[in-house]
Amino acid sequence: MVNRRKFIHASAFGSLGILFSKMAAGNQVPFTIKGKPVVISTWDAGLEANKAAWEILHKGGRAVDAVEKGVMVTEASQNCCVGLGANPDRDGFVTLDACIMDEFSNCGSVAFLERIKHPVAVARRVMEKTPHVMLVGSGAQQFAVAEGFALEEQKLSTQAQAAYEEWLKNSEYKPPVINIENKNGHGPFAPLKLSNGEWNHDTIGMVAMDAQGNMGGSCTTSGAGFKMRGRIGDSPIIGAGLFVDNEVGACTATGQGEDVIRVAGSHSVVELMRQGLSPEAACKKIIERIVKIKKSKAKDIQVAFLALNKKGQAGAFALHPGFRYAIKNGDKEILVTSKSWFNE
Ligand code: ASP
């Protein structure tokens, strides 16, 4: 089991790692981390991504540089649902969304971007080289190519090809059920199934605080597998999939994007931290808001928020069990299981 293996891997980083790995292997973890620099990111792939971010953070580099380089590791992985190796839309094309935000509230975003390996790097160029925040579709691709990004071959990864062929057997287009892990596996809009039978997730969101105490965040995804062509979730939307306020903290989201957008999820979490709530309490409040809106349908979706405040405290909260996040600072490199609203 990948998760079990990674918990064990995480435990190799010291006694605290072992402690939290054991706690994480149970249901819920009351967890706070303090101090800077620090980087946190969603899901198991965050462990590897954090390492790349740390290369920048521990040398005194900027958080925004760290979060860009960090998630690029995941984008480049063919074994993940982020980047060009991911599941395609229902027409068979991989379309990517990403955004980035820095300590000055500069932000950039791309959505519905095809054949570009590193959407987050293009989002950064949008932020730095245009007067705009968001470019989409062929315009985003044109901009990327003009900026020197290679136009990659339009070809599905072996795993995505197999998953797509499987999906085509029924071509069932249902409202997405993303990232819920239970005894029946994942819902119809499943994350990528690896050849060894394990599941992988379709987004990485990362937030960091650098040695100067400045914050940055990034988020990148292929969105929901076999989605309707042109569908964009929360991940590239500033305030939904990501928000950074250098006075307060930062938040990123994963799960069903439509329901994150509805509550301006990441921005709402940051605003609650501004009012004094801890990262975990702020994440929980917005999950509660989603439950209120969705009523009984909240059972069918997964949403999780992950936040970091200016004190360097990290916290998360999910609708359903199964959401994990990775933390790295000077002496810890661990995977933590989030608390959740439902506890089945
Ligand atoms: N939030 C992403 C989306 O809706 C999916 C995910 O987090 O897995 O596109």
Coordinates of C-alpha atoms and ligand atoms in Angstrom, one line a residue:
M1 CA 0.0 0.0 0.0
V2 CA 1.4 3.3 -1.0
N3 CA 0.2 5.2 2.0
R4 CA 1.5 2.7 4.5
R5 CA 4.8 2.6 2.7
K6 CA 5.0 6.4 2.7
F7 CA 4.1 6.6 6.4
I8 CA 7.0 4.3 7.0
H9 CA 9.2 6.3 4.7
A10 CA 8.2 9.5 6.6
S11 CA 9.1 7.9 9.9
A12 CA 12.7 7.6 8.8
F13 CA 13.2 11.3 9.6
G14 CA 13.4 11.0 13.3
S15 CA 11.4 10.2 16.4
L16 CA 8.9 13.0 15.8
G17 CA 8.4 11.5 12.4
I18 CA 7.7 8.1 13.9
L19 CA 5.3 9.6 16.4
F20 CA 3.3 11.4 13.8
S21 CA 3.5 8.6 11.4
K22 CA 1.9 6.3 14.0
M23 CA -0.7 9.0 14.7
A24 CA -1.3 9.4 11.0
A25 CA -1.9 5.7 10.6
G26 CA -4.8 6.1 13.0
N27 CA -7.8 8.2 12.2
Q28 CA -7.1 11.8 13.0
V29 CA -4.2 13.8 14.0
P30 CA -4.3 16.9 16.3
F31 CA -1.3 18.5 14.7
T32 CA 0.4 21.9 14.7
I33 CA 3.8 22.8 13.5
K34 CA 5.5 26.1 14.2
G35 CA 8.4 27.8 12.8
K36 CA 10.0 29.0 9.6
P37 CA 10.9 28.3 6.9
V38 CA 8.2 25.7 6.4
V39 CA 6.4 24.1 3.4
I40 CA 3.2 22.1 3.4
S41 CA 1.4 20.5 0.5
T42 CA -1.5 18.2 -0.3
W43 CA -1.5 14.5 -0.6
D44 CA 1.3 12.0 -0.6
A45 CA 3.1 13.4 -3.6
G46 CA 3.7 16.4 -1.4
L47 CA 6.5 14.6 0.3
E48 CA 8.7 14.7 -2.8
A49 CA 7.5 18.1 -3.9
N50 CA 8.3 19.6 -0.4
K51 CA 11.9 18.3 -0.8
A52 CA 12.4 20.4 -3.9
A53 CA 10.8 23.4 -2.3
W54 CA 13.1 23.0 0.7
E55 CA 16.1 23.2 -1.5
I56 CA 15.2 26.9 -2.0
L57 CA 13.8 27.6 1.5
H58 CA 16.7 26.3 3.5
K59 CA 19.1 28.6 1.5
G60 CA 17.0 31.6 2.4
G61 CA 15.1 31.7 -0.9
R62 CA 11.7 33.2 -1.5
A63 CA 8.5 31.2 -0.7
V64 CA 7.2 31.9 -4.2
D65 CA 10.2 30.3 -5.8
A66 CA 10.0 27.3 -3.5
V67 CA 6.3 26.7 -4.2
E68 CA 6.9 26.9 -8.0
K69 CA 9.8 24.5 -8.0
G70 CA 8.1 22.2 -5.5
V71 CA 5.0 21.4 -7.5
M72 CA 7.0 21.2 -10.7
V73 CA 8.3 17.9 -9.4
T74 CA 4.7 16.6 -9.3
E75 CA 3.9 18.1 -12.7
A76 CA 6.9 16.2 -14.2
S77 CA 5.9 12.9 -12.7
Q78 CA 4.2 10.5 -15.1
N79 CA 3.0 8.6 -12.1
C80 CA 0.7 11.3 -10.9
C81 CA -2.6 12.9 -11.8
V82 CA -0.9 16.3 -12.0
G83 CA 0.8 17.3 -15.3
L84 CA 0.8 15.7 -18.7
G85 CA 0.8 12.1 -17.4
A86 CA -2.7 12.6 -15.9
N87 CA -6.1 11.4 -16.9
P88 CA -7.6 13.1 -19.9
D89 CA -10.9 14.8 -20.3
R90 CA -13.8 12.8 -21.8
D91 CA -12.6 13.7 -25.3
G92 CA -9.2 12.1 -24.6
F93 CA -7.1 15.3 -24.1
V94 CA -5.1 16.2 -21.0
T95 CA -6.0 19.8 -20.0
L96 CA -4.1 21.4 -17.1
D97 CA -4.9 24.2 -14.6
A98 CA -2.5 26.0 -12.3
C99 CA -1.9 29.2 -10.3
I100 CA 0.7 30.9 -8.1
M101 CA 0.6 33.8 -5.7
D102 CA 3.4 35.7 -3.9
E103 CA 3.8 37.8 -0.8
F104 CA 2.9 41.0 -2.6
S105 CA -0.5 39.6 -3.7
N106 CA 0.8 39.2 -7.2
C107 CA -0.8 36.3 -8.8
G108 CA -0.9 34.4 -12.1
S109 CA -3.0 31.6 -13.4
V110 CA -3.5 29.4 -16.5
A111 CA -6.4 27.1 -17.2
F112 CA -7.5 24.6 -19.9
L113 CA -3.9 24.5 -21.0
E114 CA -2.8 21.7 -23.3
R115 CA 0.6 20.2 -24.2
I116 CA 2.7 22.2 -21.7
K117 CA 4.7 20.3 -19.1
H118 CA 4.8 23.0 -16.4
P119 CA 1.6 25.0 -16.1
V120 CA 2.7 26.5 -12.8
A121 CA 5.7 28.0 -14.5
V122 CA 3.5 29.5 -17.2
A123 CA 1.2 30.9 -14.4
R124 CA 4.3 32.5 -12.9
R125 CA 5.1 34.1 -16.3
V126 CA 1.5 35.4 -16.5
M127 CA 2.0 36.9 -13.1
E128 CA 5.3 38.5 -13.9
K129 CA 5.2 39.3 -17.6
T130 CA 1.6 40.4 -18.3
P131 CA -0.8 42.9 -16.8
H132 CA -3.2 40.0 -16.3
V133 CA -4.0 37.3 -13.8
M134 CA -5.4 34.5 -15.9
L135 CA -4.9 33.1 -19.4
V136 CA -6.9 30.1 -20.7
G137 CA -6.9 27.6 -23.5
S138 CA -5.2 28.3 -26.8
G139 CA -4.3 31.8 -25.6
A140 CA -2.5 30.4 -22.6
Q141 CA -0.7 27.9 -24.8
Q142 CA 0.3 30.6 -27.3
F143 CA 1.7 32.7 -24.5
A144 CA 3.6 29.7 -23.1
V145 CA 5.2 29.0 -26.5
A146 CA 6.1 32.6 -27.0
E147 CA 7.8 32.5 -23.6
G148 CA 9.9 29.5 -24.7
F149 CA 7.9 26.6 -23.3
A150 CA 8.1 23.5 -25.5
L151 CA 4.9 22.2 -27.0
E152 CA 4.9 18.6 -26.0
E153 CA 3.5 15.7 -28.0
Q154 CA -0.2 15.1 -27.5
K155 CA 0.0 11.6 -26.2
L156 CA -1.5 10.0 -23.1
S157 CA 0.8 8.3 -20.6
T158 CA 0.5 4.5 -20.5
Q159 CA -1.5 4.6 -17.3
A160 CA -3.8 7.4 -18.4
Q161 CA -4.4 5.6 -21.8
A162 CA -5.4 2.4 -19.9
A163 CA -7.6 4.3 -17.5
Y164 CA -9.3 6.2 -20.4
E165 CA -9.9 3.0 -22.3
E166 CA -11.5 1.5 -19.3
W167 CA -13.6 4.6 -18.8
L168 CA -14.7 4.6 -22.5
K169 CA -16.3 1.2 -22.0
N170 CA -19.2 2.9 -20.2
S171 CA -18.4 6.6 -20.9
E172 CA -20.4 7.4 -17.9
Y173 CA -20.6 11.1 -17.3
K174 CA -21.8 11.6 -13.7
P175 CA -21.3 14.5 -11.3
P176 CA -17.8 14.1 -10.1
V177 CA -16.9 12.2 -6.9
I178 CA -13.4 13.1 -6.3
N179 CA -10.8 11.6 -4.0
I180 CA -13.1 9.8 -1.7
E181 CA -11.3 6.7 -0.5
N182 CA -13.5 4.0 0.9
K183 CA -13.9 0.3 0.6
N184 CA -15.3 0.7 -3.0
G185 CA -12.3 2.7 -4.1
H186 CA -12.9 6.0 -5.8
G187 CA -15.9 7.5 -7.5
P188 CA -16.5 7.6 -11.3
F189 CA -14.2 10.6 -11.8
A190 CA -11.4 8.6 -10.4
P191 CA -7.9 9.7 -9.8
L192 CA -5.3 7.8 -11.8
K193 CA -5.0 4.1 -11.1
L194 CA -1.4 3.1 -11.2
S195 CA -0.2 -0.2 -12.7
N196 CA 0.4 -1.6 -9.2
G197 CA -3.3 -1.0 -8.4
E198 CA -2.8 2.0 -6.2
W199 CA -4.6 5.3 -6.7
N200 CA -3.1 8.7 -7.1
H201 CA -4.6 12.1 -6.7
D202 CA -5.1 14.8 -9.2
T203 CA -4.0 18.0 -7.6
I204 CA -1.1 19.4 -5.6
G205 CA -1.5 22.6 -3.6
M206 CA 1.5 24.0 -1.8
V207 CA 2.0 26.9 0.6
A208 CA 5.2 28.0 2.2
M209 CA 6.7 30.6 4.5
D210 CA 10.3 31.5 3.9
A211 CA 13.1 32.5 6.3
Q212 CA 12.0 36.1 6.0
G213 CA 8.5 35.2 7.1
N214 CA 7.1 35.8 3.6
M215 CA 4.5 33.5 2.2
G216 CA 3.7 32.0 -1.2
G217 CA 1.5 29.4 -2.7
S218 CA 0.9 27.3 -5.8
C219 CA -1.7 24.9 -7.0
T220 CA -1.6 22.7 -10.1
T221 CA -3.9 20.0 -11.4
S222 CA -5.3 18.0 -14.4
G223 CA -8.7 18.5 -12.7
A224 CA -11.3 15.8 -12.6
G225 CA -10.4 12.8 -14.8
F226 CA -12.8 12.3 -17.8
K227 CA -14.3 15.7 -17.2
M228 CA -16.4 17.6 -19.7
R229 CA -14.2 19.3 -22.2
G230 CA -13.5 22.9 -21.1
R231 CA -14.3 22.2 -17.4
I232 CA -12.2 24.1 -15.0
G233 CA -12.2 23.5 -11.2
D234 CA -11.0 25.6 -8.3
S235 CA -7.3 25.0 -8.7
P236 CA -6.4 27.8 -11.1
I237 CA -8.9 30.3 -9.5
I238 CA -7.3 32.7 -7.0
G239 CA -9.4 32.7 -3.9
A240 CA -10.8 29.2 -4.5
G241 CA -7.9 26.7 -5.0
L242 CA -5.3 29.1 -3.5
F243 CA -5.0 32.3 -1.6
V244 CA -2.1 34.0 0.0
D245 CA -2.3 37.1 2.2
N246 CA 1.1 37.9 3.5
E247 CA -0.3 39.6 6.6
V248 CA -2.3 36.6 7.6
G249 CA -1.5 33.3 6.0
A250 CA -2.2 31.1 3.0
C251 CA -4.6 28.3 2.1
T252 CA -5.0 25.8 -0.7
A253 CA -7.7 23.3 -1.5
T254 CA -8.3 19.9 -3.1
G255 CA -11.3 17.9 -3.9
Q256 CA -14.4 18.8 -5.9
G257 CA -13.6 22.2 -7.3
E258 CA -17.1 23.2 -8.0
D259 CA -17.9 23.2 -4.3
V260 CA -14.7 25.0 -3.4
I261 CA -15.5 27.8 -5.9
R262 CA -19.0 28.1 -4.4
V263 CA -17.6 29.2 -1.1
A264 CA -14.5 31.1 -2.4
G265 CA -12.8 28.4 -0.3
S266 CA -9.2 29.4 0.2
H267 CA -9.9 33.1 0.5
S268 CA -12.6 32.3 3.1
V269 CA -10.2 30.2 5.1
V270 CA -7.6 33.0 5.1
E271 CA -10.3 35.6 6.2
L272 CA -11.2 33.4 9.1
M273 CA -7.5 33.1 10.1
R274 CA -7.4 36.9 9.9
Q275 CA -10.2 36.9 12.5
G276 CA -8.0 34.8 14.8
L277 CA -9.0 31.2 14.0
S278 CA -6.3 28.6 13.9
P279 CA -5.6 27.1 10.4
E280 CA -7.4 23.9 11.3
A281 CA -10.4 25.7 12.8
A282 CA -10.6 28.0 9.8
C283 CA -10.5 25.1 7.4
K284 CA -13.2 23.3 9.4
K285 CA -15.5 26.3 9.3
I286 CA -15.5 26.4 5.6
I287 CA -16.0 22.6 5.4
E288 CA -19.0 23.2 7.6
R289 CA -20.3 25.9 5.2
I290 CA -20.0 23.4 2.3
V291 CA -21.9 20.8 4.4
K292 CA -24.7 23.3 5.0
I293 CA -24.9 24.1 1.3
K294 CA -24.7 20.6 0.0
K295 CA -26.9 19.0 2.7
S296 CA -27.1 15.2 2.1
K297 CA -25.0 15.6 -1.1
A298 CA -22.0 16.4 1.0
K299 CA -21.7 12.6 1.5
D300 CA -20.9 12.3 -2.2
I301 CA -18.0 14.7 -2.6
Q302 CA -14.6 15.2 -1.1
V303 CA -13.2 18.7 -0.3
A304 CA -10.1 19.4 1.8
F305 CA -8.4 22.7 2.9
L306 CA -4.8 23.0 4.0
A307 CA -3.6 26.3 5.6
L308 CA -0.6 27.9 7.1
N309 CA -0.7 31.1 9.2
K310 CA 2.0 33.7 9.8
K311 CA 3.1 32.0 13.0
G312 CA 4.1 29.0 10.9
Q313 CA 1.2 26.9 12.2
A314 CA -0.2 24.4 9.8
G315 CA -3.7 22.9 9.8
A316 CA -6.2 21.1 7.6
F317 CA -9.7 19.8 7.5
A318 CA -11.5 17.6 5.1
L319 CA -15.1 16.5 4.4
H320 CA -14.2 12.8 4.4
P321 CA -11.4 10.7 5.9
G322 CA -8.5 10.0 3.7
F323 CA -7.0 13.4 3.1
R324 CA -3.3 13.6 3.8
Y325 CA -0.8 16.4 3.6
A326 CA 3.0 16.6 3.8
I327 CA 5.0 19.0 6.0
K328 CA 8.6 19.9 5.9
N329 CA 10.6 22.2 8.0
G330 CA 14.1 22.2 9.5
D331 CA 13.7 19.0 11.4
K332 CA 10.5 17.3 10.2
E333 CA 9.5 15.7 7.0
I334 CA 6.2 13.9 7.5
L335 CA 2.8 13.0 6.1
V336 CA -0.2 13.8 8.3
T337 CA -3.7 12.6 8.1
S338 CA -6.3 15.4 8.3
K339 CA -9.3 15.4 10.5
S340 CA -12.6 15.2 8.7
W341 CA -16.3 16.1 9.0
F342 CA -17.5 12.6 8.3
N343 CA -15.8 9.7 10.0
E344 CA -17.0 6.6 8.2
Ligands
ASP1 N1 -9.7 20.5 -7.1 C1 -9.5 19.8 -8.4 C2 -10.5 20.2 -9.4 O1 -11.7 20.3 -9.0 C3 -9.4 18.3 -8.3 C4 -8.6 17.8 -7.1 O2 -8.3 18.4 -6.2 O3 -8.4 16.6 -7.1 O4 -10.2 20.3 -10.5

